Coordinates of C-alpha atoms in Angstrom, one line a residue:
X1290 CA 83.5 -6.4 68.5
X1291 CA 80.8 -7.1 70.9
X1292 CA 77.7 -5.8 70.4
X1293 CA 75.9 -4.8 73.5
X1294 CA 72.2 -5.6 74.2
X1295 CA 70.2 -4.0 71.5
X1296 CA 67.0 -4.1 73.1
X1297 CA 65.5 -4.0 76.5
X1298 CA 65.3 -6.7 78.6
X1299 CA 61.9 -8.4 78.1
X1300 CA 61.6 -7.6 74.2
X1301 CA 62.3 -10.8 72.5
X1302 CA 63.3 -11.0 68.6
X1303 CA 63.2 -14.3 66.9
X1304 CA 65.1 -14.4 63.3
X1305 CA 65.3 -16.1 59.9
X1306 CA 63.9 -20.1 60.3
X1307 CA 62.0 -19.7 63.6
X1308 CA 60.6 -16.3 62.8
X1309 CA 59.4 -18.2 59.5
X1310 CA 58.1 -21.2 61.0
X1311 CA 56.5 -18.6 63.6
X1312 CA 54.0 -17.1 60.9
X1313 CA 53.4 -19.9 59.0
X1314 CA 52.1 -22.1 61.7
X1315 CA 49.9 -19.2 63.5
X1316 CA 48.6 -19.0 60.1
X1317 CA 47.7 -22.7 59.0
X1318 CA 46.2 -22.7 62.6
X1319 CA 43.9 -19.8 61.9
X1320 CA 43.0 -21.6 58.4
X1321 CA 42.2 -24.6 59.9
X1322 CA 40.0 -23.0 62.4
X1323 CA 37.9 -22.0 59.8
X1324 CA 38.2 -24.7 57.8
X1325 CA 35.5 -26.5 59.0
X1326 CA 32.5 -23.9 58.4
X1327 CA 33.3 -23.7 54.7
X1328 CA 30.9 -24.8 51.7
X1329 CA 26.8 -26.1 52.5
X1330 CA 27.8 -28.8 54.7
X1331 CA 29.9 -26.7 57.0
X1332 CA 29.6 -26.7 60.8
X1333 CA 28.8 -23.8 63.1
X1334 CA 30.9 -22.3 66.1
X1335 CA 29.7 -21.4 69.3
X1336 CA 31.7 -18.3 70.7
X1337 CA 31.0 -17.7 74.4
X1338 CA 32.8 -14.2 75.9
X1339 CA 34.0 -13.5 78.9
X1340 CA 32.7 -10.2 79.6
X1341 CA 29.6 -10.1 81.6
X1342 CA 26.6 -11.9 80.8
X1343 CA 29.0 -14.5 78.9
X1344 CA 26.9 -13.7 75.7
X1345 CA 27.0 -16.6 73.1
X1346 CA 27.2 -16.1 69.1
X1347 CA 26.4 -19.2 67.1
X1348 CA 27.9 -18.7 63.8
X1349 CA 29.4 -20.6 60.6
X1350 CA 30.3 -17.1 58.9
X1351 CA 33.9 -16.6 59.1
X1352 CA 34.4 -12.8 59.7
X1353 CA 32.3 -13.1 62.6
X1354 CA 34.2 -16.3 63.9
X1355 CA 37.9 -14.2 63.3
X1356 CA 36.5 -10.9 64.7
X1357 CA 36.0 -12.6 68.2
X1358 CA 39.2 -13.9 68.1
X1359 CA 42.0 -12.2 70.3
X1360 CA 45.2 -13.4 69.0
X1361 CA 49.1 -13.3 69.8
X1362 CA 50.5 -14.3 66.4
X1363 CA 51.4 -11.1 63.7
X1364 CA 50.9 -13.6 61.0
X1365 CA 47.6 -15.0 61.8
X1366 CA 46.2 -11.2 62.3
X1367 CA 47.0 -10.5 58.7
X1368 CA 44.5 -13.5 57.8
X1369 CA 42.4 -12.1 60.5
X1370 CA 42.4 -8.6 58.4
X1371 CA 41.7 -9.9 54.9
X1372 CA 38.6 -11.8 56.0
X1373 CA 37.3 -8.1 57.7
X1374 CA 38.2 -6.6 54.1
X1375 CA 36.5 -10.0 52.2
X1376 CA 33.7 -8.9 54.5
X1377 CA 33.2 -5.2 54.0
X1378 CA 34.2 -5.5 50.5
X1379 CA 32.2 -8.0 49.0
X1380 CA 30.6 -9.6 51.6
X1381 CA 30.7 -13.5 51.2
X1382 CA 33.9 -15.3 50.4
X1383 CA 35.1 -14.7 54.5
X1384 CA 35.9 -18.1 55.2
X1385 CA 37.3 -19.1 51.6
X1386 CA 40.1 -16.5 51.8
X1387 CA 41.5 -17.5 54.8
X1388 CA 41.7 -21.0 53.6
X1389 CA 43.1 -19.9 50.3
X1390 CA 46.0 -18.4 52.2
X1391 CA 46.3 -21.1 54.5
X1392 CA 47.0 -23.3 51.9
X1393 CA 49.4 -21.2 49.9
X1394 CA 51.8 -20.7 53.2
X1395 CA 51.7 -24.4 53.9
X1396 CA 52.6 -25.5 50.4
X1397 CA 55.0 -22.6 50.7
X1398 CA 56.4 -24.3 53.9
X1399 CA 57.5 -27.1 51.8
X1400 CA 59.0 -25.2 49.4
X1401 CA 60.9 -23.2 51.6
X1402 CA 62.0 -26.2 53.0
X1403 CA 63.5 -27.8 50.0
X1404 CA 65.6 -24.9 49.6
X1405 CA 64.1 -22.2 47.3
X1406 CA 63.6 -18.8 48.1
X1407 CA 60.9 -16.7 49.2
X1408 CA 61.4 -14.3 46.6
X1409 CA 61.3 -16.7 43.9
X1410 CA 58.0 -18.6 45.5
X1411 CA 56.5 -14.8 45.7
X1412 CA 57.3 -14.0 41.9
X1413 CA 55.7 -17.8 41.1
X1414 CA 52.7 -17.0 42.9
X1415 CA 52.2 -14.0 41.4
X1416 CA 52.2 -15.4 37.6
X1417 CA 49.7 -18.1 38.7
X1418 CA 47.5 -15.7 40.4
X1419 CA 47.5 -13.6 37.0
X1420 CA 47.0 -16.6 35.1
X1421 CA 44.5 -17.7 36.9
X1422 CA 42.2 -14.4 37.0
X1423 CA 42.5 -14.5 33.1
X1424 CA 41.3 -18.3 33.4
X1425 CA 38.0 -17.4 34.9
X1426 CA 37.6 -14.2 32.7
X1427 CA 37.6 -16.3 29.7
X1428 CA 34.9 -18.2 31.3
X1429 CA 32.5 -15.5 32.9
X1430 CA 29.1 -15.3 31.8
X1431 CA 27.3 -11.5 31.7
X1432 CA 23.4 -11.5 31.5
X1433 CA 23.3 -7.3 32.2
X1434 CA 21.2 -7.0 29.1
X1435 CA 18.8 -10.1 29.5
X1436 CA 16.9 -8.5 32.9
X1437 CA 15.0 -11.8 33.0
X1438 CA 18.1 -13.9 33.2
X1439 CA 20.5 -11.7 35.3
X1440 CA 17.1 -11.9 37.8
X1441 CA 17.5 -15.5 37.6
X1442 CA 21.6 -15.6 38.1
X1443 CA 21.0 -13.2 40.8
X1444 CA 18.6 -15.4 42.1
X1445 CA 20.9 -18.3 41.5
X1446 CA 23.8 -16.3 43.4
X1447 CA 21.8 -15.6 46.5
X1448 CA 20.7 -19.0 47.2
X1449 CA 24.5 -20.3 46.9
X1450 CA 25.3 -18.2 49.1
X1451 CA 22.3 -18.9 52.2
X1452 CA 23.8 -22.2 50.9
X1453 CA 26.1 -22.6 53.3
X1454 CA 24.2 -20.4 56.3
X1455 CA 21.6 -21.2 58.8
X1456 CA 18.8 -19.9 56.2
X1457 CA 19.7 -22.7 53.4
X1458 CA 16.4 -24.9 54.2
X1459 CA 14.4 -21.8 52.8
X1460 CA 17.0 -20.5 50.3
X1461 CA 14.2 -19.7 48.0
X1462 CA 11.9 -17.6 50.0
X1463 CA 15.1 -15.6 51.2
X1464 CA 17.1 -15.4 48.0
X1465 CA 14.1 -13.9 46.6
X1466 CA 13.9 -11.2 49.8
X1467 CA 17.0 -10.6 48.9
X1468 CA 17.1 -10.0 45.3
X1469 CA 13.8 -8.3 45.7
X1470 CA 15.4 -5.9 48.1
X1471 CA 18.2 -5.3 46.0
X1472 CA 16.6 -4.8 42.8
X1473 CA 15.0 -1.4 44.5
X1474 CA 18.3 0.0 45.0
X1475 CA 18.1 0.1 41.2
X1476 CA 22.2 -0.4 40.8
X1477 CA 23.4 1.5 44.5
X1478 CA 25.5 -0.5 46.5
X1479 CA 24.2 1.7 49.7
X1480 CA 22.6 -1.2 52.1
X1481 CA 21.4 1.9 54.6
X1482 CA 18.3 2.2 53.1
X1483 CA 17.1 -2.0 53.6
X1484 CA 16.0 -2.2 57.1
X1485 CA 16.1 -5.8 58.7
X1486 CA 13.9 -5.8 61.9
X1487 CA 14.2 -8.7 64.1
X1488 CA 11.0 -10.2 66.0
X1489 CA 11.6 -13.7 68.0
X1490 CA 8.6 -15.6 67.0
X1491 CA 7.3 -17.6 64.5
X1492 CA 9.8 -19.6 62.6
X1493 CA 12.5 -18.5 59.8
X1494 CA 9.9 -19.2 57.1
X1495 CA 7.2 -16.4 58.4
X1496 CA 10.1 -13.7 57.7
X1497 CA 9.2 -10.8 55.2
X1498 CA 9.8 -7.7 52.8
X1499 CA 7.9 -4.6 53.8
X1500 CA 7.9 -1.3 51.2
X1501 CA 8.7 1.6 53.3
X1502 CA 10.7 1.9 57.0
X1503 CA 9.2 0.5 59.8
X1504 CA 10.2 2.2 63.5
X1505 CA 10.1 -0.3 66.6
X1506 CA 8.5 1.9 68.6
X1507 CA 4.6 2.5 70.1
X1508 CA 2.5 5.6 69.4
X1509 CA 1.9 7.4 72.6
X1510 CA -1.6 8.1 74.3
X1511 CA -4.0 10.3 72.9
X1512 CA -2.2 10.7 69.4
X1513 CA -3.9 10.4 66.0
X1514 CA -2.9 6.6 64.8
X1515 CA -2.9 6.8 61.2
X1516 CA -1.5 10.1 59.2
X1517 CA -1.9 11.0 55.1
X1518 CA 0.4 12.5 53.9
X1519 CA 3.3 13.4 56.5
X1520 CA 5.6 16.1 56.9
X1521 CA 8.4 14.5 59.2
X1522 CA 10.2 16.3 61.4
X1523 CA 13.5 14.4 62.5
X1524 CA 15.2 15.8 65.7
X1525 CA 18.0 15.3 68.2
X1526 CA 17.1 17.7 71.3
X1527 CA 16.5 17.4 74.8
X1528 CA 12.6 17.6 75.3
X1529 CA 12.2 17.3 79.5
X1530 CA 13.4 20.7 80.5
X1531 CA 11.1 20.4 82.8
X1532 CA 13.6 20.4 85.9
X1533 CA 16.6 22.5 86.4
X1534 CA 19.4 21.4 83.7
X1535 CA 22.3 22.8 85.6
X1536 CA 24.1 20.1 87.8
X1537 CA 25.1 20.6 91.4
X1538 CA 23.0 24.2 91.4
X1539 CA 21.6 25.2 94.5
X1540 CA 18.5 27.0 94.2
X1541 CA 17.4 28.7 97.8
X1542 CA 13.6 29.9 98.0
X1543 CA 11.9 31.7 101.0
X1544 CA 8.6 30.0 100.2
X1545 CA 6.8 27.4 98.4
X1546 CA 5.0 29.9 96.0
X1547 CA 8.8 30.6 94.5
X1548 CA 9.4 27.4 93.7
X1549 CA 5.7 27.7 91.8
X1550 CA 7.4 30.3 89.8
X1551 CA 10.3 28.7 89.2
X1552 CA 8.3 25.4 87.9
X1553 CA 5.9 27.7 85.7
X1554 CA 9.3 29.4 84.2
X1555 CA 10.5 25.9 83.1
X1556 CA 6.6 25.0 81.6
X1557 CA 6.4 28.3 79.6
X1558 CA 9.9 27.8 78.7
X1559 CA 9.0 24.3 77.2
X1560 CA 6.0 25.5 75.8
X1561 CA 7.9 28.1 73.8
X1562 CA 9.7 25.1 72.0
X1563 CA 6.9 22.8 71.5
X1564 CA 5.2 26.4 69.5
X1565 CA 8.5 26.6 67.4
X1566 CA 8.5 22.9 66.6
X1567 CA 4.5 23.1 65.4
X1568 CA 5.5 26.4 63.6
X1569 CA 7.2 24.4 60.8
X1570 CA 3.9 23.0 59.4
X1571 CA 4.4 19.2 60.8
X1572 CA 1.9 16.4 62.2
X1573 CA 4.8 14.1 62.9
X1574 CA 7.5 14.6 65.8
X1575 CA 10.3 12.1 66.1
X1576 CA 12.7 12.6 68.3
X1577 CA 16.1 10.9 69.3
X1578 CA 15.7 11.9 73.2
X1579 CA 12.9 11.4 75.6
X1580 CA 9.8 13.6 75.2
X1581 CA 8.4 14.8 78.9
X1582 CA 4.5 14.0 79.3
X1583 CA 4.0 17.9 79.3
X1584 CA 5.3 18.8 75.9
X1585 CA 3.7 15.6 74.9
X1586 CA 0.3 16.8 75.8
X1587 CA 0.8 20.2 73.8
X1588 CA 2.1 17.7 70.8
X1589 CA -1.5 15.6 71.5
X1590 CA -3.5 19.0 71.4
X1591 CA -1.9 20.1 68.4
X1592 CA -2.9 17.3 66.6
X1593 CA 0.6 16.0 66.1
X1594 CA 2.3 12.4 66.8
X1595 CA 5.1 12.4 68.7
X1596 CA 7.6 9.7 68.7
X1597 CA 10.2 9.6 71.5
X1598 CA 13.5 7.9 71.9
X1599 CA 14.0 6.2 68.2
X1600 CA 17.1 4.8 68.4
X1601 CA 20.0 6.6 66.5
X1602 CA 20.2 4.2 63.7
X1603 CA 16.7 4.5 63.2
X1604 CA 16.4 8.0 63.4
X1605 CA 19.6 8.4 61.1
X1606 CA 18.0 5.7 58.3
X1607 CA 14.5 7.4 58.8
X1608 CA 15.8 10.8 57.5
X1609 CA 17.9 9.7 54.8
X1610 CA 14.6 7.7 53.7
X1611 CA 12.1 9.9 54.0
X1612 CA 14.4 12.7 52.7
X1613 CA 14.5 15.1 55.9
X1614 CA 17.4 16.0 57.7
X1615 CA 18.2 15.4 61.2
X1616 CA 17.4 19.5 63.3
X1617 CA 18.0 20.5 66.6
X1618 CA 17.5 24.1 66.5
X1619 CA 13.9 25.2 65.6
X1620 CA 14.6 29.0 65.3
X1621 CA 14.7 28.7 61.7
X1622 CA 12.4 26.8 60.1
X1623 CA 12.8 27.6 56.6
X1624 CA 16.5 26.2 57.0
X1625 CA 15.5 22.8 58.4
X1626 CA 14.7 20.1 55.7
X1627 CA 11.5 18.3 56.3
X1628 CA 10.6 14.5 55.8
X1629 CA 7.9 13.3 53.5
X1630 CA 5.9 9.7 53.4
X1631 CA 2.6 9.2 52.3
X1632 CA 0.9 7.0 55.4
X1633 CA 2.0 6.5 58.6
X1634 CA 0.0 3.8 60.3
X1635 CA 0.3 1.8 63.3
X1636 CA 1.1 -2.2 62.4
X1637 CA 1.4 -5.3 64.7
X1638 CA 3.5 -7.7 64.0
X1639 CA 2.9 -10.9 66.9
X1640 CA 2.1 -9.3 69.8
X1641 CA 4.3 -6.1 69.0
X1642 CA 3.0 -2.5 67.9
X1643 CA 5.3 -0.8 65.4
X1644 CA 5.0 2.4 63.5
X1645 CA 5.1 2.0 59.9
X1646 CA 5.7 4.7 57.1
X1647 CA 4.9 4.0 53.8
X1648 CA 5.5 5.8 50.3
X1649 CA 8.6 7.3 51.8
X1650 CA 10.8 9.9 49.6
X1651 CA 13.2 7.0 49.2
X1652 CA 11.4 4.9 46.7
X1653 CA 14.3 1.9 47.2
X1654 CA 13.7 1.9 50.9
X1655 CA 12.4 -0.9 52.6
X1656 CA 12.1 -3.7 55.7
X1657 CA 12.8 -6.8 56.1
X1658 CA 11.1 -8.5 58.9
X1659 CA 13.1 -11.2 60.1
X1660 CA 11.4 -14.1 62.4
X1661 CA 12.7 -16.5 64.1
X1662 CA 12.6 -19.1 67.5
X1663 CA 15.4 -17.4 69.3
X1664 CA 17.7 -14.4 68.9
X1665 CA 20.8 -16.4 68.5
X1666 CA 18.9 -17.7 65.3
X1667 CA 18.1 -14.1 64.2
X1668 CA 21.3 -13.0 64.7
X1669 CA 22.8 -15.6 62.3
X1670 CA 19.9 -15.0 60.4
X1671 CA 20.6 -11.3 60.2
X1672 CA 24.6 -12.0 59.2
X1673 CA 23.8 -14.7 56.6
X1674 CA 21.2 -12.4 54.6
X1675 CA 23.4 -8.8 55.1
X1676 CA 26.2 -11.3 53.4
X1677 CA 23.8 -12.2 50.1
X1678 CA 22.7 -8.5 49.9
X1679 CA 25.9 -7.4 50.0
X1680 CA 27.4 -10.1 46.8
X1681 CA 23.5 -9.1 45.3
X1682 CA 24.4 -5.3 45.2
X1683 CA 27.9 -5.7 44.1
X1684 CA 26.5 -8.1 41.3
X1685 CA 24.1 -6.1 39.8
X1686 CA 27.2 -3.5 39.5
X1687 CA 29.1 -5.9 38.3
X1688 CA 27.2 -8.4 36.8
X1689 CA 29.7 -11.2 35.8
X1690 CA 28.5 -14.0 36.8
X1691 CA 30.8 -17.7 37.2
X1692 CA 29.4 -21.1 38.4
X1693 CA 30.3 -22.1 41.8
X1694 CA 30.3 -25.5 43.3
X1695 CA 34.4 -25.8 43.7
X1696 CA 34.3 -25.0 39.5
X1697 CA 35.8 -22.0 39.2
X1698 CA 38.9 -23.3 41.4
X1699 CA 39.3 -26.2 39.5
X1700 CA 39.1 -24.4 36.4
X1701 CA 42.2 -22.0 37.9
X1702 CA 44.1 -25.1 39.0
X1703 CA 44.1 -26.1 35.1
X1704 CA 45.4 -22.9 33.6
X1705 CA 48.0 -22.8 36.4
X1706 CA 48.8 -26.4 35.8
X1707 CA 49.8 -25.9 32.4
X1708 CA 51.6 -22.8 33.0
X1709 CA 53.7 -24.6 35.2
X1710 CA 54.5 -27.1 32.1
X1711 CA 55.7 -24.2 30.4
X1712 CA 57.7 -22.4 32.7
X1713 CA 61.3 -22.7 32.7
X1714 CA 63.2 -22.9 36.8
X1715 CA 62.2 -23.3 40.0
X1716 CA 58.9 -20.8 39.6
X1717 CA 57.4 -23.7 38.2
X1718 CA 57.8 -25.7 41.6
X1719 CA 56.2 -22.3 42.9
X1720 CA 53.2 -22.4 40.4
X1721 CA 52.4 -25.9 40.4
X1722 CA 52.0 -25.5 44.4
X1723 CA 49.7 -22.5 43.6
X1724 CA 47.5 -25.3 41.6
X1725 CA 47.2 -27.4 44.7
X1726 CA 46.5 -24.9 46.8
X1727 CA 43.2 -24.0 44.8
X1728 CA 42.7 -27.3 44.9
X1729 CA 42.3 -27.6 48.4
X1730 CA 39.0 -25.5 48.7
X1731 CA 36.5 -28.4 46.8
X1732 CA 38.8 -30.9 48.6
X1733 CA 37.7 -29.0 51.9
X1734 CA 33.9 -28.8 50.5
X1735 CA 33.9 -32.6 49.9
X1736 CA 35.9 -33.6 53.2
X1737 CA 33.0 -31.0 55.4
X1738 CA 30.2 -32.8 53.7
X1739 CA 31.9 -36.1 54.8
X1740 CA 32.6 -37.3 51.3
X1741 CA 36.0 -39.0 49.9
X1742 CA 37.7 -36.0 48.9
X1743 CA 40.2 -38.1 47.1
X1744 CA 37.8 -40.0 44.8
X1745 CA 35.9 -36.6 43.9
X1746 CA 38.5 -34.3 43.5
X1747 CA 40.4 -37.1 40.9
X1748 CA 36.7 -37.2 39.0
X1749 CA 36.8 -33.5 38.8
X1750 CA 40.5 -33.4 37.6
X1751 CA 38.9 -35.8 34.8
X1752 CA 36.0 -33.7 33.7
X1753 CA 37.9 -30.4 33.6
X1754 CA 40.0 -32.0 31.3
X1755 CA 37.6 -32.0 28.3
X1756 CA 36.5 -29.2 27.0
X1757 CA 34.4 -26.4 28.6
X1758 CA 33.6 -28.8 31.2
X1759 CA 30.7 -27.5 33.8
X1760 CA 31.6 -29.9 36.6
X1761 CA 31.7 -28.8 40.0
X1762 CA 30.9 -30.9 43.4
X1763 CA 27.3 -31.9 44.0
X1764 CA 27.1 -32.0 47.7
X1765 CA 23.6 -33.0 48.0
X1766 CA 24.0 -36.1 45.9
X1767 CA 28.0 -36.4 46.8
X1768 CA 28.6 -37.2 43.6
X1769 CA 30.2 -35.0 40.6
X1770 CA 27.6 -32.9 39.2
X1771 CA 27.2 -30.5 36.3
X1772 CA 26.6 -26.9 38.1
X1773 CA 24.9 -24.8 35.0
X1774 CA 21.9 -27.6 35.5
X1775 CA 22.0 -27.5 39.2
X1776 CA 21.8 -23.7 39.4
X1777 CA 25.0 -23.2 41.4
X1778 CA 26.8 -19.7 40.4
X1779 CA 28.9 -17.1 42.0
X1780 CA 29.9 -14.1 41.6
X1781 CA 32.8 -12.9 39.9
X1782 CA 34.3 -9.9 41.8
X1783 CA 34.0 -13.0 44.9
X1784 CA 35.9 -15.1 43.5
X1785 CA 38.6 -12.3 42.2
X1786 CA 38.6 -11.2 45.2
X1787 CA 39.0 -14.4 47.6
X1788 CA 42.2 -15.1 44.7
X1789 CA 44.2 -11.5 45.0
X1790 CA 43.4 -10.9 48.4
X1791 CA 44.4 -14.8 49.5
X1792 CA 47.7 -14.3 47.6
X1793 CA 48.6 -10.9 48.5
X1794 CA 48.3 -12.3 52.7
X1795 CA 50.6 -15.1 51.9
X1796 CA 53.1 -13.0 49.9
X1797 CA 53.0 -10.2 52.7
X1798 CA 53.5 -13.6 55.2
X1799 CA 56.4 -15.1 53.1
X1800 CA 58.4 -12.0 53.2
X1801 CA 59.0 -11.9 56.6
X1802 CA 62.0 -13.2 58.0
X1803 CA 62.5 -11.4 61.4
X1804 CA 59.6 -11.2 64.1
X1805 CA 60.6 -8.3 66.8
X1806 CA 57.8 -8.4 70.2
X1807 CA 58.4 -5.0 71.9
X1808 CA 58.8 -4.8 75.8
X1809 CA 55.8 -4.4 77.6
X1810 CA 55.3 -1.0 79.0
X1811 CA 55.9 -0.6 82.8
X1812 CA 53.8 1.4 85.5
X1813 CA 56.0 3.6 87.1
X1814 CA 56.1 2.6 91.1
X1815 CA 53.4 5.0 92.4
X1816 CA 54.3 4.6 96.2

């Protein structure tokens, strides 16, 4: 029986081996990539696009490096998808994921090669995986109670991770930004309410943490510069009616004194709103849209400072921190939620002239001030710190703590190790591969910081094997070090989740056997 031609004529299918060998290798490429940027000696990536202004990204972080990328290869776009979730989830751990995975498919590869199936290399990896979560839960460390040293491991976890960024030659002075920062949220993992400003200028040391939200805008002429005690109003309305709003009206006038009218119409119009906006009791006016010079002066008159054109972000962040709500319909004022700060004052920072608010509703809220030579560097500057406040805010929910250093993979490695001793079939080739792919992230570490992987990896081996062993790589000195003394932790819910998501990629990868690319859709011939 002849089967005839399943699909149409440019879909392709590729089956069993090939579609195997298809997904691995797309995603050991996308591993490699990345391998480069990972640990403190990592390198950077320069991503130039192709859209106009060819707009350049210098980065090491490796969401942002996968995000840019625009790939053929089904496999590789699942790695490309557990870094996004590393990165929304946790924060840090981007480019150790991928890696992770990497490795599992390629020691898969030789698995698969020597004959054993998927299935079975799935049902290995996912007794080493367990095994090796319960290996560094044993080991954990939980300071919740002790506020002076969980300040100090959260300290300890934000300067491992501006370890490996563009920020690590002032780890200290940002760590403690960012733990500073973090500690207002008193336990909420809710970043909206930090602000990070960024102002070229200066250098990366001269950056800053501000109490209260800070708006990059100027006050406008002839408004009062400092105000006590503020009641905000946040809006979203259109504020130049001064010209006719309909489009493509025609408007036909048999003399000049008409159009007068007309114009006065428009002014008494806009005067009517400006009186229903000062009706709700305000001396502050901040408004998403433009404000006309006219209904500016009545604002001026009134005694009222009117801000125009703050960005939506900052108009969204300044109501949720000042505890208003965002109006824009004035006919009821008793409906519309007012914001409250204590100062508002005009600030300079360089040469600029922001608008600060301070003792805002939001006790947690605050600024950071970022500085730096150039905005490539604040960019990068930007990404590494929103990664350590978002491991700091997950920490202090979760506040087990592990040391870092390529420890708590080596640790894993062990416990898988020996479960591989004591398991009976071919899982065991499964699980001992499981070992060597953990392995491979301190290996990476050492090989980045141009070290002899070999040499330290076999010394690390070694130390793990007595007991309790703190041992981890010391980049700095490239030698074995002991990472408690050094000061080198991270956290938990990371490294958990750099292991289950890793594994649950390479499972998902493994599985497949069949890859099916669909025709390309055709334009119909529109002649």
């Amino acid at each position: 029986m002849v089967v005839e031609k399943l699909f149409k004529d440019e879909a392709t299918e590729e089956k069993g081996e090939r579609a195997r060998m298809a997904s691995f290798v797309g995603a050991m490429a996308i591993a490699d990539l990345v391998k480069t940027t990972l640990g403190p000696k990592g390198m950077d990536k320069i991503l130039q696009s192709t859209g106009r202004g060819h707009s350049v990204t210098v980065t090491n972080d490796g969401a942002t490096i996968l995000k840019s990328l625009h790939i053929d290869n089904p496999a590789a776009k699942v790695l490309i998808d557990i870094s996004k979730v590393q990165d929304d989830e946790v924060g840090d751990g981007t480019t150790s994921v991928v890696v992770l995975a990497g490795e599992l498919l390629r020691e898969a590869e030789k698995l698969v090669g020597s004959k054993i199936h998927p299935m079975t290399i799935i049902s290995g990896y996912r007794m080493a995986a367990d095994c090796a979560r319960r290996a560094l839960l044993d080991r954990v460390k939980d300071n919740k109670d002790d506020a002076e040293k969980f300040r100090s491991d959260l300290m300890r976890i934000a300067m491992t991770t501006l370890s490996s960024k563009i920020l690590s030659q002032d780890k200290e002075h940002f760590a403690k930004l960012a733990v500073d920062a973090v500690m207002r949220l008193k336990g909420s993992t809710n970043l909206e309410s930090i602000q990070i400003i960024k102002k070229a200028g200066g250098s990366l040391k001269d950056s800053f943490l501000d109490e209260g939200f800070i708006l990059d805008k100027k006050i406008g002429l002839g408004q009062p510069k400092r105000i006590e005690n503020a009641n905000i109003l946040v809006a979203n309305t259109a504020m130049d009616t001064d010209k006719v709003k309909i489009y493509g009206a025609r408007v036909r006038v048999d003399s000049m004194a008409k159009v007068a009218q007309i114009e006065g119409a428009e002014k008494e119009k806009m005067r009517e709103k400006v009186q229903k906006i000062i009706g709700h009791g305000i001396n502050c006016f901040v408004n998403r849209q433009l404000i006309y010079n006219f209904p500016e002066e009545l604002f001026a008159d009134a005694g009222i400072l009117a801000i125009e054109h703050a960005d939506f972000n900052g108009i969204e962040r300044l109501a949720l921190v000042t505890g208003g709500e965002i109006a824009s319909t004035f006919d009821n004022p008793e409906s519309v939620k007012l914001g409250h700060c204590k100062l508002i004052e005009e600030i300079m920072i360089d040469e600029d002239k922001l608008i600060h608010f301070s003792g805002v509703e939001m006790g947690q809220a605050c600024t950071i001030v970022l500085r730096g030579a150039s905005f490539h560097v604040l960019d990068e500057a930007e990404r590494s710190l929103h990664d350590a406040l978002c491991v700091l805010s997950q920490t202090v929910n979760d506040s087990r703590v592990l040391l870092g250093g390529g420890w708590p993979e080596m640790v894993m490695a062990k416990a898988v190790d020996e479960l591989a001793r004591k398991t009976p079939g071919k899982k065991s080739h499964a699980i001992e591969a499981f070992s060597r792919a953990l392995i491979a992230i301190p290996t990476t570490i050492a090989d980045n910081a141009g070290l002899d992987s070999a040499e330290l990896v076999a010394q690390l081996r070694a130390e793990h094997h007595k007991e309790d062993s703190n041992a981890g790589i010391d980049v700095i000195t490239g030698s074995v070090g002991d990472m408690s003394e050094l000061g080198i932790s991270e956290a938990f819910k990371v490294k958990q989740a750099v292991l289950l998501s890793a594994t649950e990629a390479s499972e998902m990868i493994l599985r497949v056997d069949e890859i099916i690319t669909c025709a390309p859709r055709r334009r119909e011939d529109r002649m």
